[in-house]
Amino acid sequence: MFKRSLAIMLTIIFGLMMIGCGSSDKDGGAPSDTVKEEVKENIVVGFSQLGAESDWRSAHTESIINTFTEENGYELIFEDGQQKQANQIMAIRTFIQQEVDYIILAPVTEKGWDTVLQEAKDADIPVIIVDRMVDVADESLFTCWVGADFELEGQKVTEWLRQYTLKNNIAAKDVHIVNIQGTLGGSSQIGRTKRLRDAVEAYGWDLLEEKPGDFTRTKGKEVMEEFLKQYDNINVVYCENDNEAYGAIEAIEATGKKVGLDIGNGEIMVVSFDGVKRDAMSYALKGKIACIAECNPLHGPRVQAIIETLETGEQPVKFHYMDEEIFSAYESIDVLKIDEKEYSVVHLTQEIIEQRYQ
Ligand code: GZL
């Protein structure tokens, strides 16, 4: 911030000098545009990303990097936290020393940010939180947040599953679920897990066990293998992201069991979140993932709009929610009713997939 204020001051002084020397335009008016252009500083943004664990994360990183480019007037400093909060805190402290103009933080977990966000606030550097939320005592420690309603994502999947069981006369007591959770303590895991537990409580499903799969394919496969050794009656697998679902499907099929929707006849249903890559949609088209609650990773433009508003001296809205759908190839469920609101299910076809990834 200091660097850019200095640059702006220099512009004014330099411009006044130009006017004094009469070398601006003919009538001695404001300095010519070339003066302002020469010293215009790019906005320096420090981005602390939590890691590279999933397709969603890669798409999220790409969205930020593709937005905060030099040609768009930015200088982006990117730091990968590799799933460790300590690395992210170190990155934020480095950004503060570098006197960046803004900090973007994608926090790996919700807790433990108060001290370092206070340091950023003391350095007068606005912090924009993206994706998962931070749980801080004082919400003035961050300027804005861009992300998803993770509990609503969980409600969409569990409401879809409830409708499925009703339409196919599957008794609640015969729904035997395991949950492959996301990275423990992150808002996406917290919200999606909470809404599964609420549904189990409300509808009487049998929740056999929950274990973290860290949003990765490898861990998702490992956890599913453990579940399959432990339980012989699993018929629904709730995966908290698509990469875990890929791993779970691999583990299930390796035992000779079938992944699909016909849980009344021995198939194992997989439900998931994200819907970022074509792979996930192809699985869903084949019924290998019964439904996917979209989690939209394209935060870049929303964050840029926030920064542009802040640059004008205006205060943007604090919380920004991304628009998200729910996808399924199962055509008998069209609409989900959640808390008096209705959400249409996008019935997947090859054509819709082609359009989405053209
Ligand atoms: C969701 C994000 C989650 C994704 C996973 O906003 O936090 O983390 O669902 C990602 O794919 O790893």
GROMACS .gro file of C-alpha atoms and ligand atoms in nm:
model
  370
    1MET     CA    1   0.000   0.000   0.000
    2PHE     CA    2   0.281   0.235   0.094
    3LYS     CA    3   0.460   0.168  -0.236
    4ARG     CA    4   0.152   0.254  -0.439
    5SER     CA    5   0.072   0.568  -0.233
    6LEU     CA    6   0.429   0.684  -0.297
    7ALA     CA    7   0.388   0.618  -0.669
    8ILE     CA    8   0.061   0.811  -0.678
    9MET     CA    9   0.226   1.103  -0.491
   10LEU     CA   10   0.517   1.099  -0.738
   11THR     CA   11   0.265   1.108  -1.023
   12ILE     CA   12   0.106   1.421  -0.878
   13ILE     CA   13   0.443   1.591  -0.810
   14PHE     CA   14   0.575   1.488  -1.152
   15GLY     CA   15   0.253   1.609  -1.314
   16LEU     CA   16   0.271   1.946  -1.130
   17MET     CA   17   0.634   1.980  -1.244
   18MET     CA   18   0.522   1.916  -1.604
   19ILE     CA   19   0.256   2.186  -1.571
   20GLY     CA   20   0.519   2.423  -1.422
   21CYS     CA   21   0.751   2.358  -1.715
   22GLY     CA   22   0.463   2.437  -1.952
   23SER     CA   23   0.544   2.107  -2.116
   24SER     CA   24   0.201   1.964  -2.066
   25ASP     CA   25  -0.070   2.038  -2.324
   26LYS     CA   26  -0.089   2.383  -2.486
   27ASP     CA   27  -0.324   2.562  -2.244
   28GLY     CA   28  -0.119   2.450  -1.940
   29GLY     CA   29  -0.400   2.210  -1.840
   30ALA     CA   30  -0.353   1.876  -1.663
   31PRO     CA   31  -0.035   1.679  -1.741
   32SER     CA   32  -0.058   1.470  -2.056
   33ASP     CA   33  -0.177   1.109  -2.023
   34THR     CA   34   0.173   0.982  -2.106
   35VAL     CA   35   0.294   1.118  -1.768
   36LYS     CA   36   0.024   0.930  -1.574
   37GLU     CA   37   0.074   0.613  -1.789
   38GLU     CA   38   0.450   0.600  -1.726
   39VAL     CA   39   0.430   0.573  -1.346
   40LYS     CA   40   0.100   0.374  -1.316
   41GLU     CA   41   0.182   0.096  -1.071
   42ASN     CA   42   0.035  -0.254  -1.097
   43ILE     CA   43  -0.171  -0.363  -0.797
   44VAL     CA   44   0.033  -0.616  -0.601
   45VAL     CA   45  -0.170  -0.914  -0.474
   46GLY     CA   46  -0.034  -1.189  -0.248
   47PHE     CA   47  -0.228  -1.517  -0.285
   48SER     CA   48  -0.192  -1.792  -0.024
   49GLN     CA   49  -0.350  -2.107  -0.173
   50LEU     CA   50  -0.394  -2.404   0.061
   51GLY     CA   51  -0.261  -2.673  -0.170
   52ALA     CA   52  -0.315  -2.873  -0.491
   53GLU     CA   53  -0.511  -3.173  -0.359
   54SER     CA   54  -0.795  -3.191  -0.613
   55ASP     CA   55  -0.930  -3.099  -0.955
   56TRP     CA   56  -1.134  -2.831  -0.780
   57ARG     CA   57  -0.824  -2.677  -0.624
   58SER     CA   58  -0.637  -2.672  -0.955
   59ALA     CA   59  -0.932  -2.498  -1.123
   60HIS     CA   60  -0.952  -2.252  -0.832
   61THR     CA   61  -0.582  -2.167  -0.854
   62GLU     CA   62  -0.608  -2.130  -1.233
   63SER     CA   63  -0.903  -1.890  -1.197
   64ILE     CA   64  -0.709  -1.659  -0.964
   65ILE     CA   65  -0.385  -1.676  -1.166
   66ASN     CA   66  -0.569  -1.610  -1.494
   67THR     CA   67  -0.745  -1.309  -1.344
   68PHE     CA   68  -0.460  -1.130  -1.167
   69THR     CA   69  -0.232  -1.093  -1.469
   70GLU     CA   70   0.006  -0.814  -1.560
   71GLU     CA   71  -0.205  -0.718  -1.859
   72ASN     CA   72  -0.501  -0.676  -1.621
   73GLY     CA   73  -0.290  -0.440  -1.410
   74TYR     CA   74  -0.178  -0.677  -1.136
   75GLU     CA   75   0.136  -0.835  -1.000
   76LEU     CA   76   0.042  -1.171  -0.838
   77ILE     CA   77   0.265  -1.337  -0.580
   78PHE     CA   78   0.151  -1.702  -0.542
   79GLU     CA   79   0.234  -1.926  -0.247
   80ASP     CA   80   0.120  -2.292  -0.218
   81GLY     CA   81   0.058  -2.386   0.148
   82GLN     CA   82   0.079  -2.762   0.075
   83GLN     CA   83  -0.214  -2.828   0.315
   84LYS     CA   84  -0.030  -2.673   0.612
   85GLN     CA   85  -0.166  -2.371   0.797
   86ALA     CA   86   0.187  -2.287   0.920
   87ASN     CA   87   0.300  -2.243   0.558
   88GLN     CA   88   0.005  -2.016   0.485
   89ILE     CA   89   0.072  -1.803   0.794
   90MET     CA   90   0.436  -1.771   0.685
   91ALA     CA   91   0.324  -1.666   0.337
   92ILE     CA   92   0.093  -1.398   0.477
   93ARG     CA   93   0.376  -1.259   0.692
   94THR     CA   94   0.599  -1.246   0.385
   95PHE     CA   95   0.328  -1.063   0.191
   96ILE     CA   96   0.309  -0.809   0.476
   97GLN     CA   97   0.688  -0.755   0.463
   98GLN     CA   98   0.662  -0.714   0.086
   99GLU     CA   99   0.396  -0.445   0.145
  100VAL     CA  100   0.152  -0.601  -0.101
  101ASP     CA  101  -0.166  -0.406  -0.171
  102TYR     CA  102  -0.406  -0.697  -0.109
  103ILE     CA  103  -0.391  -1.049   0.034
  104ILE     CA  104  -0.609  -1.335  -0.093
  105LEU     CA  105  -0.627  -1.630   0.148
  106ALA     CA  106  -0.778  -1.974   0.076
  107PRO     CA  107  -0.761  -2.112   0.433
  108VAL     CA  108  -0.697  -2.485   0.475
  109THR     CA  109  -0.900  -2.489   0.800
  110GLU     CA  110  -1.130  -2.242   0.974
  111LYS     CA  111  -0.945  -2.184   1.302
  112GLY     CA  112  -0.606  -2.027   1.392
  113TRP     CA  113  -0.603  -1.711   1.176
  114ASP     CA  114  -0.675  -1.431   1.426
  115THR     CA  115  -0.313  -1.334   1.501
  116VAL     CA  116  -0.182  -1.320   1.145
  117LEU     CA  117  -0.496  -1.147   1.014
  118GLN     CA  118  -0.452  -0.885   1.289
  119GLU     CA  119  -0.094  -0.833   1.164
  120ALA     CA  120  -0.227  -0.776   0.811
  121LYS     CA  121  -0.490  -0.536   0.947
  122ASP     CA  122  -0.222  -0.346   1.145
  123ALA     CA  123  -0.025  -0.318   0.817
  124ASP     CA  124  -0.338  -0.174   0.651
  125ILE     CA  125  -0.353  -0.458   0.395
  126PRO     CA  126  -0.708  -0.574   0.310
  127VAL     CA  127  -0.750  -0.955   0.320
  128ILE     CA  128  -1.002  -1.131   0.095
  129ILE     CA  129  -1.089  -1.484   0.207
  130VAL     CA  130  -1.177  -1.730  -0.071
  131ASP     CA  131  -1.337  -2.076  -0.063
  132ARG     CA  132  -1.340  -2.200   0.296
  133MET     CA  133  -1.422  -1.961   0.580
  134VAL     CA  134  -1.209  -1.839   0.869
  135ASP     CA  135  -1.350  -1.862   1.223
  136VAL     CA  136  -1.223  -1.540   1.383
  137ALA     CA  137  -1.339  -1.346   1.690
  138ASP     CA  138  -1.346  -1.020   1.494
  139GLU     CA  139  -1.488  -1.028   1.138
  140SER     CA  140  -1.321  -0.694   1.062
  141LEU     CA  141  -0.999  -0.897   1.029
  142PHE     CA  142  -1.103  -0.975   0.673
  143THR     CA  143  -1.261  -0.744   0.418
  144CYS     CA  144  -1.463  -0.989   0.206
  145TRP     CA  145  -1.525  -1.360   0.148
  146VAL     CA  146  -1.603  -1.542  -0.178
  147GLY     CA  147  -1.719  -1.903  -0.165
  148ALA     CA  148  -2.000  -2.154  -0.150
  149ASP     CA  149  -2.280  -2.244   0.088
  150PHE     CA  150  -2.139  -2.583   0.182
  151GLU     CA  151  -2.435  -2.674   0.401
  152LEU     CA  152  -2.671  -2.608   0.110
  153GLU     CA  153  -2.452  -2.830  -0.109
  154GLY     CA  154  -2.493  -3.104   0.152
  155GLN     CA  155  -2.869  -3.046   0.168
  156LYS     CA  156  -2.898  -3.077  -0.210
  157VAL     CA  157  -2.730  -3.419  -0.207
  158THR     CA  158  -2.921  -3.551   0.093
  159GLU     CA  159  -3.254  -3.420  -0.038
  160TRP     CA  160  -3.181  -3.586  -0.373
  161LEU     CA  161  -3.106  -3.913  -0.188
  162ARG     CA  162  -3.423  -3.882   0.019
  163GLN     CA  163  -3.634  -3.840  -0.293
  164TYR     CA  164  -3.455  -4.133  -0.458
  165THR     CA  165  -3.533  -4.367  -0.167
  166LEU     CA  166  -3.899  -4.260  -0.162
  167LYS     CA  167  -3.944  -4.303  -0.539
  168ASN     CA  168  -3.780  -4.647  -0.527
  169ASN     CA  169  -3.951  -4.769  -0.207
  170ILE     CA  170  -3.627  -4.809  -0.017
  171ALA     CA  171  -3.689  -4.803   0.358
  172ALA     CA  172  -3.476  -4.559   0.558
  173LYS     CA  173  -3.343  -4.840   0.777
  174ASP     CA  174  -3.213  -5.014   0.460
  175VAL     CA  175  -2.996  -4.714   0.359
  176HIS     CA  176  -2.647  -4.797   0.486
  177ILE     CA  177  -2.412  -4.500   0.431
  178VAL     CA  178  -2.041  -4.439   0.475
  179ASN     CA  179  -1.899  -4.085   0.452
  180ILE     CA  180  -1.557  -4.019   0.299
  181GLN     CA  181  -1.503  -3.672   0.443
  182GLY     CA  182  -1.295  -3.385   0.312
  183THR     CA  183  -1.000  -3.226   0.492
  184LEU     CA  184  -1.113  -3.211   0.856
  185GLY     CA  185  -1.177  -2.862   0.990
  186GLY     CA  186  -1.227  -2.694   0.653
  187SER     CA  187  -1.567  -2.530   0.596
  188SER     CA  188  -1.649  -2.755   0.298
  189GLN     CA  189  -1.600  -3.067   0.509
  190ILE     CA  190  -1.779  -2.917   0.809
  191GLY     CA  191  -2.084  -2.810   0.608
  192ARG     CA  192  -2.119  -3.121   0.395
  193THR     CA  193  -2.071  -3.353   0.695
  194LYS     CA  194  -2.317  -3.157   0.909
  195ARG     CA  195  -2.595  -3.184   0.651
  196LEU     CA  196  -2.541  -3.559   0.609
  197ARG     CA  197  -2.567  -3.608   0.985
  198ASP     CA  198  -2.881  -3.391   0.996
  199ALA     CA  199  -3.041  -3.604   0.722
  200VAL     CA  200  -2.944  -3.930   0.897
  201GLU     CA  201  -3.106  -3.795   1.213
  202ALA     CA  202  -3.417  -3.670   1.033
  203TYR     CA  203  -3.481  -3.965   0.800
  204GLY     CA  204  -3.349  -4.261   1.001
  205TRP     CA  205  -3.075  -4.369   0.759
  206ASP     CA  206  -2.800  -4.596   0.893
  207LEU     CA  207  -2.470  -4.402   0.899
  208LEU     CA  208  -2.210  -4.678   0.938
  209GLU     CA  209  -1.894  -4.465   0.965
  210GLU     CA  210  -1.720  -4.141   0.861
  211LYS     CA  211  -1.349  -4.105   0.782
  212PRO     CA  212  -1.144  -3.823   0.624
  213GLY     CA  213  -1.037  -3.878   0.264
  214ASP     CA  214  -0.861  -3.538   0.247
  215PHE     CA  215  -1.034  -3.456  -0.084
  216THR     CA  216  -0.786  -3.679  -0.270
  217ARG     CA  217  -0.837  -3.983  -0.496
  218THR     CA  218  -0.564  -4.184  -0.322
  219LYS     CA  219  -0.699  -4.135   0.027
  220GLY     CA  220  -1.056  -4.182  -0.096
  221LYS     CA  221  -0.964  -4.524  -0.238
  222GLU     CA  222  -0.777  -4.618   0.081
  223VAL     CA  223  -1.068  -4.524   0.307
  224MET     CA  224  -1.318  -4.708   0.083
  225GLU     CA  225  -1.102  -5.021   0.095
  226GLU     CA  226  -1.108  -5.004   0.475
  227PHE     CA  227  -1.487  -4.956   0.479
  228LEU     CA  228  -1.539  -5.253   0.244
  229LYS     CA  229  -1.330  -5.475   0.471
  230GLN     CA  230  -1.528  -5.360   0.775
  231TYR     CA  231  -1.888  -5.358   0.640
  232ASP     CA  232  -2.069  -5.595   0.401
  233ASN     CA  233  -2.391  -5.392   0.379
  234ILE     CA  234  -2.276  -5.054   0.243
  235ASN     CA  235  -2.515  -4.931  -0.029
  236VAL     CA  236  -2.447  -4.553  -0.033
  237VAL     CA  237  -2.107  -4.378  -0.034
  238TYR     CA  238  -2.120  -4.002   0.041
  239CYS     CA  239  -1.795  -3.859  -0.102
  240GLU     CA  240  -1.722  -3.498  -0.008
  241ASN     CA  241  -1.557  -3.436  -0.344
  242ASP     CA  242  -1.518  -3.597  -0.687
  243ASN     CA  243  -1.156  -3.703  -0.646
  244GLU     CA  244  -1.256  -3.910  -0.343
  245ALA     CA  245  -1.542  -4.052  -0.549
  246TYR     CA  246  -1.302  -4.168  -0.822
  247GLY     CA  247  -1.097  -4.350  -0.557
  248ALA     CA  248  -1.405  -4.501  -0.395
  249ILE     CA  249  -1.539  -4.629  -0.729
  250GLU     CA  250  -1.201  -4.787  -0.805
  251ALA     CA  251  -1.199  -4.962  -0.466
  252ILE     CA  252  -1.558  -5.087  -0.499
  253GLU     CA  253  -1.512  -5.222  -0.853
  254ALA     CA  254  -1.188  -5.395  -0.749
  255THR     CA  255  -1.399  -5.618  -0.521
  256GLY     CA  256  -1.625  -5.716  -0.811
  257LYS     CA  257  -1.919  -5.516  -0.670
  258LYS     CA  258  -2.116  -5.288  -0.901
  259VAL     CA  259  -2.141  -4.909  -0.864
  260GLY     CA  260  -2.482  -4.777  -0.964
  261LEU     CA  261  -2.826  -4.663  -0.854
  262ASP     CA  262  -2.993  -5.002  -0.811
  263ILE     CA  263  -2.917  -5.023  -0.439
  264GLY     CA  264  -3.221  -5.248  -0.386
  265ASN     CA  265  -3.037  -5.514  -0.588
  266GLY     CA  266  -2.686  -5.501  -0.448
  267GLU     CA  267  -2.538  -5.200  -0.632
  268ILE     CA  268  -2.347  -4.938  -0.433
  269MET     CA  269  -2.449  -4.576  -0.497
  270VAL     CA  270  -2.187  -4.298  -0.492
  271VAL     CA  271  -2.285  -3.933  -0.445
  272SER     CA  272  -2.036  -3.645  -0.462
  273PHE     CA  273  -1.948  -3.273  -0.476
  274ASP     CA  274  -1.762  -3.035  -0.711
  275GLY     CA  275  -1.849  -3.124  -1.075
  276VAL     CA  276  -1.538  -2.944  -1.203
  277LYS     CA  277  -1.387  -3.192  -1.451
  278ARG     CA  278  -1.538  -3.378  -1.745
  279ASP     CA  279  -1.444  -3.710  -1.575
  280ALA     CA  280  -1.690  -3.643  -1.294
  281MET     CA  281  -1.971  -3.562  -1.536
  282SER     CA  282  -1.893  -3.873  -1.742
  283TYR     CA  283  -1.916  -4.087  -1.428
  284ALA     CA  284  -2.248  -3.921  -1.351
  285LEU     CA  285  -2.378  -3.978  -1.705
  286LYS     CA  286  -2.305  -4.350  -1.657
  287GLY     CA  287  -2.472  -4.347  -1.315
  288LYS     CA  288  -2.143  -4.426  -1.142
  289ILE     CA  289  -2.191  -4.103  -0.951
  290ALA     CA  290  -2.565  -4.075  -0.882
  291CYS     CA  291  -2.564  -3.701  -0.823
  292ILE     CA  292  -2.307  -3.422  -0.795
  293ALA     CA  293  -2.364  -3.098  -0.603
  294GLU     CA  294  -2.164  -2.840  -0.796
  295CYS     CA  295  -1.899  -2.639  -0.613
  296ASN     CA  296  -1.796  -2.349  -0.836
  297PRO     CA  297  -1.416  -2.279  -0.827
  298LEU     CA  298  -1.414  -1.977  -1.060
  299HIS     CA  299  -1.356  -1.714  -0.790
  300GLY     CA  300  -1.105  -1.498  -0.983
  301PRO     CA  301  -1.345  -1.251  -1.146
  302ARG     CA  302  -1.548  -1.209  -0.825
  303VAL     CA  303  -1.233  -1.127  -0.627
  304GLN     CA  304  -1.117  -0.885  -0.897
  305ALA     CA  305  -1.450  -0.702  -0.881
  306ILE     CA  306  -1.408  -0.670  -0.503
  307ILE     CA  307  -1.057  -0.525  -0.541
  308GLU     CA  308  -1.172  -0.283  -0.810
  309THR     CA  309  -1.448  -0.161  -0.577
  310LEU     CA  310  -1.199  -0.118  -0.293
  311GLU     CA  311  -0.969   0.076  -0.527
  312THR     CA  312  -1.247   0.332  -0.575
  313GLY     CA  313  -1.267   0.378  -0.198
  314GLU     CA  314  -1.606   0.205  -0.182
  315GLN     CA  315  -1.680  -0.082   0.059
  316PRO     CA  316  -1.805  -0.398  -0.122
  317VAL     CA  317  -2.061  -0.642   0.016
  318LYS     CA  318  -1.879  -0.866   0.266
  319PHE     CA  319  -1.999  -1.217   0.170
  320HIS     CA  320  -2.018  -1.334  -0.193
  321TYR     CA  321  -2.179  -1.671  -0.271
  322MET     CA  322  -2.110  -1.851  -0.599
  323ASP     CA  323  -2.396  -1.980  -0.816
  324GLU     CA  324  -2.412  -2.362  -0.817
  325GLU     CA  325  -2.623  -2.640  -0.971
  326ILE     CA  326  -2.688  -3.005  -0.894
  327PHE     CA  327  -2.628  -3.265  -1.166
  328SER     CA  328  -2.767  -3.617  -1.218
  329ALA     CA  329  -2.849  -3.848  -1.509
  330TYR     CA  330  -3.145  -3.990  -1.311
  331GLU     CA  331  -3.446  -3.823  -1.472
  332SER     CA  332  -3.716  -3.897  -1.215
  333ILE     CA  333  -3.601  -3.626  -0.975
  334ASP     CA  334  -3.649  -3.278  -1.123
  335VAL     CA  335  -3.667  -3.036  -0.834
  336LEU     CA  336  -3.532  -3.027  -0.480
  337LYS     CA  337  -3.721  -2.828  -0.217
  338ILE     CA  338  -3.490  -2.700   0.059
  339ASP     CA  339  -3.596  -2.447   0.325
  340GLU     CA  340  -3.890  -2.330   0.112
  341LYS     CA  341  -3.666  -2.273  -0.194
  342GLU     CA  342  -3.664  -2.490  -0.508
  343TYR     CA  343  -3.352  -2.609  -0.691
  344SER     CA  344  -3.379  -2.767  -1.035
  345VAL     CA  345  -3.172  -3.078  -1.100
  346VAL     CA  346  -2.972  -3.054  -1.425
  347HIS     CA  347  -3.039  -3.384  -1.605
  348LEU     CA  348  -2.708  -3.472  -1.758
  349THR     CA  349  -2.683  -3.567  -2.126
  350GLN     CA  350  -2.376  -3.604  -2.347
  351GLU     CA  351  -2.483  -3.280  -2.518
  352ILE     CA  352  -2.487  -3.087  -2.188
  353ILE     CA  353  -2.142  -3.223  -2.104
  354GLU     CA  354  -2.005  -3.120  -2.445
  355GLN     CA  355  -2.148  -2.770  -2.398
  356ARG     CA  356  -2.001  -2.741  -2.051
  357TYR     CA  357  -1.648  -2.838  -2.158
  358GLN     CA  358  -1.634  -2.699  -2.512
  359GZL     C1  359  -1.475  -2.652  -0.176
  359GZL     C2  360  -1.329  -2.680  -0.150
  359GZL     C3  361  -1.306  -2.826  -0.150
  359GZL     C4  362  -1.352  -2.896  -0.277
  359GZL     C5  363  -1.247  -2.998  -0.288
  359GZL     O1  364  -1.496  -2.517  -0.182
  359GZL     O2  365  -1.290  -2.630  -0.024
  359GZL     O3  366  -1.165  -2.844  -0.139
  359GZL     O4  367  -1.480  -2.950  -0.271
  359GZL     C6  368  -1.124  -2.915  -0.257
  359GZL     O5  369  -1.237  -3.060  -0.413
  359GZL     O6  370  -1.014  -2.993  -0.240
   0.00000   0.00000   0.00000
